[in-house]
PDB file of C-alpha atoms in Angstrom:
ATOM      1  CA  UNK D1045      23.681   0.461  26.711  1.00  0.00           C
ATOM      2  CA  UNK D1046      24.131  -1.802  23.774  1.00  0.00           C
ATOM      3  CA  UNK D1047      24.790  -1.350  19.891  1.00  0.00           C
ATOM      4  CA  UNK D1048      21.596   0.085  18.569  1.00  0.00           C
ATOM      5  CA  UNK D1049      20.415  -1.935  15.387  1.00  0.00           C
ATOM      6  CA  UNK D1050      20.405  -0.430  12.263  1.00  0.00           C
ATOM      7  CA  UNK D1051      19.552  -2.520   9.178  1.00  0.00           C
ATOM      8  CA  UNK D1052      22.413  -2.374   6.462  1.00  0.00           C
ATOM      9  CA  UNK D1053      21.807  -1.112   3.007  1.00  0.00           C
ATOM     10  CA  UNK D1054      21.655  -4.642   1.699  1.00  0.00           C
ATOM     11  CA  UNK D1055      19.063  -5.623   3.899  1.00  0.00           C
ATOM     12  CA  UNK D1056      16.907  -2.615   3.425  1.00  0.00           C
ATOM     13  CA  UNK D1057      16.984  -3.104  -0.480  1.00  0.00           C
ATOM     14  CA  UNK D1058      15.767  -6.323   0.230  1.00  0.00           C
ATOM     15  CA  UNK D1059      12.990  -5.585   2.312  1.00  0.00           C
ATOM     16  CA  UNK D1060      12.516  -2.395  -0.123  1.00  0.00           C
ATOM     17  CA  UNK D1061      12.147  -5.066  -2.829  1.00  0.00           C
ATOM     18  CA  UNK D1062       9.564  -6.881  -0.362  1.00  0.00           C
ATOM     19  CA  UNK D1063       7.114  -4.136  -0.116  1.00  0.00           C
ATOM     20  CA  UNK D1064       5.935  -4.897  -3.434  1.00  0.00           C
ATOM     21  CA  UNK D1065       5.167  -8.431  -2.464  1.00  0.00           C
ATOM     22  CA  UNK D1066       2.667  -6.710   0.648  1.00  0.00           C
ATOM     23  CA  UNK D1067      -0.538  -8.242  -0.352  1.00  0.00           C
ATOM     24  CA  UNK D1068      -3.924  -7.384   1.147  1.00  0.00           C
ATOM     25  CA  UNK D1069      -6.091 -10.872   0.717  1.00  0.00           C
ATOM     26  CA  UNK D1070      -7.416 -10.416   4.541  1.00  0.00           C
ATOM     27  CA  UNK D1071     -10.432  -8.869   5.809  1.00  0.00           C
ATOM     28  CA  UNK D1072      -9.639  -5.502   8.139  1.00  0.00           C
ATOM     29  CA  UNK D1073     -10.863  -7.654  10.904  1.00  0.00           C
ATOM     30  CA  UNK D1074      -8.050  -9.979   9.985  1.00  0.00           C
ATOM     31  CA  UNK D1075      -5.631  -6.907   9.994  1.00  0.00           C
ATOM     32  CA  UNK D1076      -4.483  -7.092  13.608  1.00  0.00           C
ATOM     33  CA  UNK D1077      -1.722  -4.840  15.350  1.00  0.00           C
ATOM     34  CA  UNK D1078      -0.196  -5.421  18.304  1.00  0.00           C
ATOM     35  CA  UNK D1079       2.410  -3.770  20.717  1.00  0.00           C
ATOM     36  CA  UNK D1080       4.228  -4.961  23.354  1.00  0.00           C
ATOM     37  CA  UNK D1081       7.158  -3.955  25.905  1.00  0.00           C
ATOM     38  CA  UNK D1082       8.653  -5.121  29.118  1.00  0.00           C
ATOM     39  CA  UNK D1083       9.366  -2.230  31.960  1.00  0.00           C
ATOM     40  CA  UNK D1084      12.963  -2.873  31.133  1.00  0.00           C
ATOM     41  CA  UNK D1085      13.161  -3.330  27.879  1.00  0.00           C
ATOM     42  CA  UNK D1086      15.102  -0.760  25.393  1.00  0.00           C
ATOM     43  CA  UNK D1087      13.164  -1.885  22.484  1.00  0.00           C
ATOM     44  CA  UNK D1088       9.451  -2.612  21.863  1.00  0.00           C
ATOM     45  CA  UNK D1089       7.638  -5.488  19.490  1.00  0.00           C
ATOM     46  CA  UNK D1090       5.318  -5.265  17.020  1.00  0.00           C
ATOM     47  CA  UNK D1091       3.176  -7.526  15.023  1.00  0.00           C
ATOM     48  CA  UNK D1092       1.046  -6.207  12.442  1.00  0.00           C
ATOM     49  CA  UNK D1093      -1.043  -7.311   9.578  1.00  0.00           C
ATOM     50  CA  UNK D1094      -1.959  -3.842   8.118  1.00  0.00           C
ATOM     51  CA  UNK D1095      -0.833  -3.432   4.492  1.00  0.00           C
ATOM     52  CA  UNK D1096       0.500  -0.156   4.583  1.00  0.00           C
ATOM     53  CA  UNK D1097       1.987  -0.786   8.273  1.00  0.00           C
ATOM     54  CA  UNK D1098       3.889  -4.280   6.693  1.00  0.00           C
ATOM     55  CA  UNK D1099       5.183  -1.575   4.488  1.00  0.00           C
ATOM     56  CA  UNK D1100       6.710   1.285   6.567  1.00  0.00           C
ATOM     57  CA  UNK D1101       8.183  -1.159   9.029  1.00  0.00           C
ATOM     58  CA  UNK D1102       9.941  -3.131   5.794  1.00  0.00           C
ATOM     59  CA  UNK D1103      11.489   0.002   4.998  1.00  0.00           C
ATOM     60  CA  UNK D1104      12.108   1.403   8.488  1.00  0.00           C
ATOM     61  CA  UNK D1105      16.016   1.207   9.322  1.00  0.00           C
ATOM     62  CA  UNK D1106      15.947   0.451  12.811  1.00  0.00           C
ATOM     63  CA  UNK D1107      13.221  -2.071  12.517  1.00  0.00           C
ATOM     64  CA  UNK D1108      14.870  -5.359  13.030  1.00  0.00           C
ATOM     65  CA  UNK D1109      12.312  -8.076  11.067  1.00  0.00           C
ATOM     66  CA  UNK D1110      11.794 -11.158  13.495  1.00  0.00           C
ATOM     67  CA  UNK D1111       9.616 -12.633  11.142  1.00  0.00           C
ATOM     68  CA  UNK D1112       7.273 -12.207   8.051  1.00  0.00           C
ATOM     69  CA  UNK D1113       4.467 -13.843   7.650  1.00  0.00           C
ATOM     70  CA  UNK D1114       3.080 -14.935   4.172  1.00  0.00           C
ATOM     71  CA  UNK D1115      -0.054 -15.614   2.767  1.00  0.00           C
ATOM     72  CA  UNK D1116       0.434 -19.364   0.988  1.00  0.00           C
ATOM     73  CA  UNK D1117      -1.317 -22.199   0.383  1.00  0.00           C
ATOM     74  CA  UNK D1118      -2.429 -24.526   3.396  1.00  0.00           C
ATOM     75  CA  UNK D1119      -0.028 -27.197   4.876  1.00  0.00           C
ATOM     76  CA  UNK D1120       3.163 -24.577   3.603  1.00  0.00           C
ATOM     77  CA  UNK D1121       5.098 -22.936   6.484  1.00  0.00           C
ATOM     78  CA  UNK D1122       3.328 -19.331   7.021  1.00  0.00           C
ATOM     79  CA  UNK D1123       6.738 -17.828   9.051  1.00  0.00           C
ATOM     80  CA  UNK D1124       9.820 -16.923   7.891  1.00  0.00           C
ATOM     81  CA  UNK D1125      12.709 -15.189   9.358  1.00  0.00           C
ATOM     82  CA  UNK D1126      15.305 -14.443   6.328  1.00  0.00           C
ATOM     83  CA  UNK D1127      12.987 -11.898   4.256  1.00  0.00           C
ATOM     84  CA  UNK D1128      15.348 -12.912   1.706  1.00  0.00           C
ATOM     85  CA  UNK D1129      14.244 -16.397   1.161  1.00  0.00           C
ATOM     86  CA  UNK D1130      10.535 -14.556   0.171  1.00  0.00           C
ATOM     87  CA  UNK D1131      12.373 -12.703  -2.821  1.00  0.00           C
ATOM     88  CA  UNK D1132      14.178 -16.306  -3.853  1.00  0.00           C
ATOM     89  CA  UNK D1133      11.224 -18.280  -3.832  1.00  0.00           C
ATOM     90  CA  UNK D1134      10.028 -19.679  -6.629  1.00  0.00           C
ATOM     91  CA  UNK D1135       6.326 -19.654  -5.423  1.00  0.00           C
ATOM     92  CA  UNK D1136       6.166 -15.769  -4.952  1.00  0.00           C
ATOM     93  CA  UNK D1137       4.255 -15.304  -1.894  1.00  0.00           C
ATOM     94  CA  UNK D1138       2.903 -12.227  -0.645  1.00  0.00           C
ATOM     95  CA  UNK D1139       3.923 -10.903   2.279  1.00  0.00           C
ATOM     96  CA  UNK D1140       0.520 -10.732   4.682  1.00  0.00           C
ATOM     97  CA  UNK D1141       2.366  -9.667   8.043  1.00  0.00           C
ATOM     98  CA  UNK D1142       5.397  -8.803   9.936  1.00  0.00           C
ATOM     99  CA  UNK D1143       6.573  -8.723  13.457  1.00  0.00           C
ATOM    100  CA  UNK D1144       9.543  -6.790  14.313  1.00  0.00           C
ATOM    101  CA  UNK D1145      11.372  -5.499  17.045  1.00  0.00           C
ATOM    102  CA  UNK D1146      12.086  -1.243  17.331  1.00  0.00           C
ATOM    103  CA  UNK D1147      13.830   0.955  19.717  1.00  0.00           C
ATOM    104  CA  UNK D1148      12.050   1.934  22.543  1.00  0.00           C
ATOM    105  CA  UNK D1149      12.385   5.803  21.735  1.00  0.00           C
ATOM    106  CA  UNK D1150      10.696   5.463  18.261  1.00  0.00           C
ATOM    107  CA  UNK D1151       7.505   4.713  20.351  1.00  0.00           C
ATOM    108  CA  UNK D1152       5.431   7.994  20.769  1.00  0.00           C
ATOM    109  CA  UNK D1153       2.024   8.921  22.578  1.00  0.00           C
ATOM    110  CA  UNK D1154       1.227  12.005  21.942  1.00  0.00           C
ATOM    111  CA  UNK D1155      -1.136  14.468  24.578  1.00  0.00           C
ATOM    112  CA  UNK D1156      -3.384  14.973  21.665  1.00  0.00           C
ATOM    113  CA  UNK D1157      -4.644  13.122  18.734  1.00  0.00           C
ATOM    114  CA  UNK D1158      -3.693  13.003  14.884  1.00  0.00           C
ATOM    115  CA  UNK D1159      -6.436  15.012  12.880  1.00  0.00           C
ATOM    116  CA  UNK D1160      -7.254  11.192  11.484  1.00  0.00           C
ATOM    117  CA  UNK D1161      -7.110   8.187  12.926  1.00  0.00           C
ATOM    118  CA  UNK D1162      -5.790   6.038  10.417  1.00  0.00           C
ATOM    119  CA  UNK D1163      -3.277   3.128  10.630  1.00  0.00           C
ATOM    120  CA  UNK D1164      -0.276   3.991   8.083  1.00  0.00           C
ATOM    121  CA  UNK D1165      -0.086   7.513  10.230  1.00  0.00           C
ATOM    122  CA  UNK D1166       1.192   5.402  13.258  1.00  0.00           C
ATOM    123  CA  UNK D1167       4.528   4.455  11.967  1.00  0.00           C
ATOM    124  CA  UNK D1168       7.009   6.947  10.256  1.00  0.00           C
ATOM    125  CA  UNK D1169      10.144   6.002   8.343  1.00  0.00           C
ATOM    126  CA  UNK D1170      13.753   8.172   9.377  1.00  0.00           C
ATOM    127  CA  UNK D1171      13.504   9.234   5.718  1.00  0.00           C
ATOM    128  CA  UNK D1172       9.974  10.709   5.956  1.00  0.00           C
ATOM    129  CA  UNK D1173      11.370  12.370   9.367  1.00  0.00           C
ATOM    130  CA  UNK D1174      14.143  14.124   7.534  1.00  0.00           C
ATOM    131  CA  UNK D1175      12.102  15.053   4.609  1.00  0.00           C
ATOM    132  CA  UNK D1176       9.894  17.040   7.637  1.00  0.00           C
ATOM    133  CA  UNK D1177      12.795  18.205   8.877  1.00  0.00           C
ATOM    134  CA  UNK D1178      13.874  19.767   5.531  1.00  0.00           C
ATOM    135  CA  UNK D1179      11.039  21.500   4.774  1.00  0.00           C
ATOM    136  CA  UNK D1180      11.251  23.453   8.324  1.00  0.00           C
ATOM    137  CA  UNK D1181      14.588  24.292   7.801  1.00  0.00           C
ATOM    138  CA  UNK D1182      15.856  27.998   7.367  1.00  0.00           C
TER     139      UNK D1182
END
């Protein structure tokens, strides 16, 4: 089994810093998610372009960003892989999606449904798992 990715501190206070740059100019029928795996695979992919999913997987540790995509004027390249080069710009995009690549084991179906079925409640941060964890504990 390989090294499992985990973003450095750096890194996540730059893609901390990035989560205020999440902007919401698209329609929700323009706020697609997908997710995707191979039967082999130890990790799975997701694109989103849900606000407030942009935002967990930003701050997410084992997240590993493949790309961001911003929201800029036409003819400007829409992709980029360093989310550092988004903080440096000069132009100050906002950040309108994200596709990134997780482990395998973070993915959960559950037997029964959330009480609501809304989008941020599909993706949960390690630090919002150990604040559960801390409230349970003896």
């Amino acid at each position: 089994m390989s090294e499992r990715y985990k973003a450095s501190d750096d890194e996540l206070r730059t893609r901390r810093q990035l989560t205020n740059r999440v902007g919401n100019e698209l329609s929700r029928n323009e706020q697609e998610t997908g997710i995707q795996f191979f039967g082999d695979a130890d990790r799975f992919q997701i694109t989103t372009y849900r606000p407030t999913m942009v935002r967990s997987l930003l701050r997410h540790a084992y997240a590993e960003i493949e790309r961001l995509y911003l929201g800029v004027p036409e003819g400007q390249n829409k992709r980029v892989e360093n989310p550092s080069e988004v903080l440096t710009s000069e132009a100050r995009p906002e950040v309108e999606g994200v596709r990134a690549t997780l482990p395998l084991g973070t993915l959960t179906v559950k037997g029964k449904p959330r009480t609501k079925d809304q989008h941020s409640g599909i993706i949960t941060t390690p630090e919002e798992i150990e604040g559960l964890s801390e409230a349970f504990a003896d």
